[in-house]
Coordinates of C-alpha atoms in Angstrom, one line a residue:
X1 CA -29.7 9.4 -12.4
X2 CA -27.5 9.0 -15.3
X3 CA -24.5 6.2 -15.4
X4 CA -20.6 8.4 -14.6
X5 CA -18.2 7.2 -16.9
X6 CA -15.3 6.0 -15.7
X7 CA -13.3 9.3 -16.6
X8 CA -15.6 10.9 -13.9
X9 CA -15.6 8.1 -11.5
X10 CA -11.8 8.4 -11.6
X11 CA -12.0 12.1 -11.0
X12 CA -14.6 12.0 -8.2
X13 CA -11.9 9.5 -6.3
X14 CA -9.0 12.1 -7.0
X15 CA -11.0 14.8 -5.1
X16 CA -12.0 12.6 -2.4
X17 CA -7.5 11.2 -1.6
X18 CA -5.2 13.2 -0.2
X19 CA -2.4 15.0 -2.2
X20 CA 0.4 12.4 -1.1
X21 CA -1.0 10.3 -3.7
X22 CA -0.2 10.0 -7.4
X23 CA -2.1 8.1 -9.7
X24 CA -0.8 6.1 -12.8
X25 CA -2.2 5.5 -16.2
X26 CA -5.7 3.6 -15.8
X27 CA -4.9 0.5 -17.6
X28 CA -8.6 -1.5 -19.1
X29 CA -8.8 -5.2 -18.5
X30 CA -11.8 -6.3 -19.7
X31 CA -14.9 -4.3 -18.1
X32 CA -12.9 -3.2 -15.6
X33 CA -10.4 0.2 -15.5
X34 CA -7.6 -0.2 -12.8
X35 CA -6.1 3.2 -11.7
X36 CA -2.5 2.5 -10.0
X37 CA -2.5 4.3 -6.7
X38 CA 1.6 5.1 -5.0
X39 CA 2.2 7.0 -1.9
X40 CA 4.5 9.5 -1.7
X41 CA 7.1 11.1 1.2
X42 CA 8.9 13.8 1.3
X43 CA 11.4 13.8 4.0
X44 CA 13.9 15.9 5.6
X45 CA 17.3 15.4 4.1
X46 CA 16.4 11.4 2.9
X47 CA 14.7 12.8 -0.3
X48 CA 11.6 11.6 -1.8
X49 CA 10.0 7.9 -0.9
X50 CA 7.7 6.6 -3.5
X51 CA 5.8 3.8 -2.8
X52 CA 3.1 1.4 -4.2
X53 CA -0.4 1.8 -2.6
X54 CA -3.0 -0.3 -4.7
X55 CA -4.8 -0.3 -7.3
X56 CA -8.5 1.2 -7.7
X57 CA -10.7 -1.2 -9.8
X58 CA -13.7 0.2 -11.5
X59 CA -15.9 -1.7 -12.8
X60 CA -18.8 -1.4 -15.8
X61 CA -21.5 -1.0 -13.5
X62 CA -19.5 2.0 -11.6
X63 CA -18.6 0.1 -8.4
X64 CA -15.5 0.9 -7.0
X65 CA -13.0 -1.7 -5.1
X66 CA -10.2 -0.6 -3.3
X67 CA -6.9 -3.4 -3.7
X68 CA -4.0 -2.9 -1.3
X69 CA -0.1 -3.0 -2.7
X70 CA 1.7 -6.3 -1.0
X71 CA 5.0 -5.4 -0.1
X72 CA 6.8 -9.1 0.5
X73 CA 9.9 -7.5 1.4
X74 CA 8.0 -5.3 4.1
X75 CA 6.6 -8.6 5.4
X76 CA 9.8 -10.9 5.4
X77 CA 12.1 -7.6 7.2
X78 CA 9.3 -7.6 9.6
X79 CA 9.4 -11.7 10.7
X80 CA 13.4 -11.4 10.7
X81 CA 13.2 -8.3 13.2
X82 CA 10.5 -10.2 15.3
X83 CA 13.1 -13.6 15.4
X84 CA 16.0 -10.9 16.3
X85 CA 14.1 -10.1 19.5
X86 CA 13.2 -13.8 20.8
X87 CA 16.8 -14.7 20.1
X88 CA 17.7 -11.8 22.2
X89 CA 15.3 -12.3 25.3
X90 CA 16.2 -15.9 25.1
X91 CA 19.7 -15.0 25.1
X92 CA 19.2 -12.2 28.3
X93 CA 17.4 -15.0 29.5
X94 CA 19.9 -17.6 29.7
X95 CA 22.9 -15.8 31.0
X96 CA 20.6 -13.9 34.1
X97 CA 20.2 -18.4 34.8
X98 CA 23.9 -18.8 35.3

C-alpha cells in the first residue's frame, strides 16, 4: 500500500466532517502538518457563530491526532454561573430558617 501524502490525508478527513466545519490553512511545524478546524452556526436572526474547534495534526508517518480548541472563557462563565446557584440555594436556604 503506498504512503497518502498529507494533501490526500487532509482531503480524506474533509469528506469524512460534517459541512459546519471550515478548515484553515495547514500550517508545517516540523514533520508534522496542522490543519485548523472552526465550527460554524448559522442562527435565526443572531447571525453567524464562528468558533474554534481544534486542530488536526498529521504527522510523517500519516497518523492523524485529533486536538480540541480550549475555550478559557467558556470555562471561567461556566464556574461563575455554578457559584451563582450555591449563593442562591444558600440564600433560599437561609430565609425558609427564619
Amino acid at each position: 500500500m503506498a504512503e497518502k501524502s498529507h494533501a490526500d490525508i487532509v482531503a480524506a478527513l474533509a469528506d469524512r466532517l460534517g459541512e459546519n466545519q471550515v478548515f484553515g490553512e495547514p500550517v508545517q511545524q516540523g514533520d508534522t502538518t496542522l490543519v485548523p478546524v472552526a465550527s460554524i452556526r448559522i442562527g435565526g436572526g443572531s447571525g453567524v457563530s464562528v468558533r474554534p474547534a481544534g486542530a488536526f495534526a498529521v504527522s510523517a508517518d500519516g497518523s492523524v491526532a485529533w486536538h480540541p480548541a480550549v475555550s478559557v472563557n467558556r470555562i471561567v462563565w461556566g464556574g461563575q454561573l455554578a457559584l451563582a446557584a450555591v449563593l442562591v440555594a444558600v440564600a433560599i436556604a437561609f430565609r425558609r430558617k427564619r
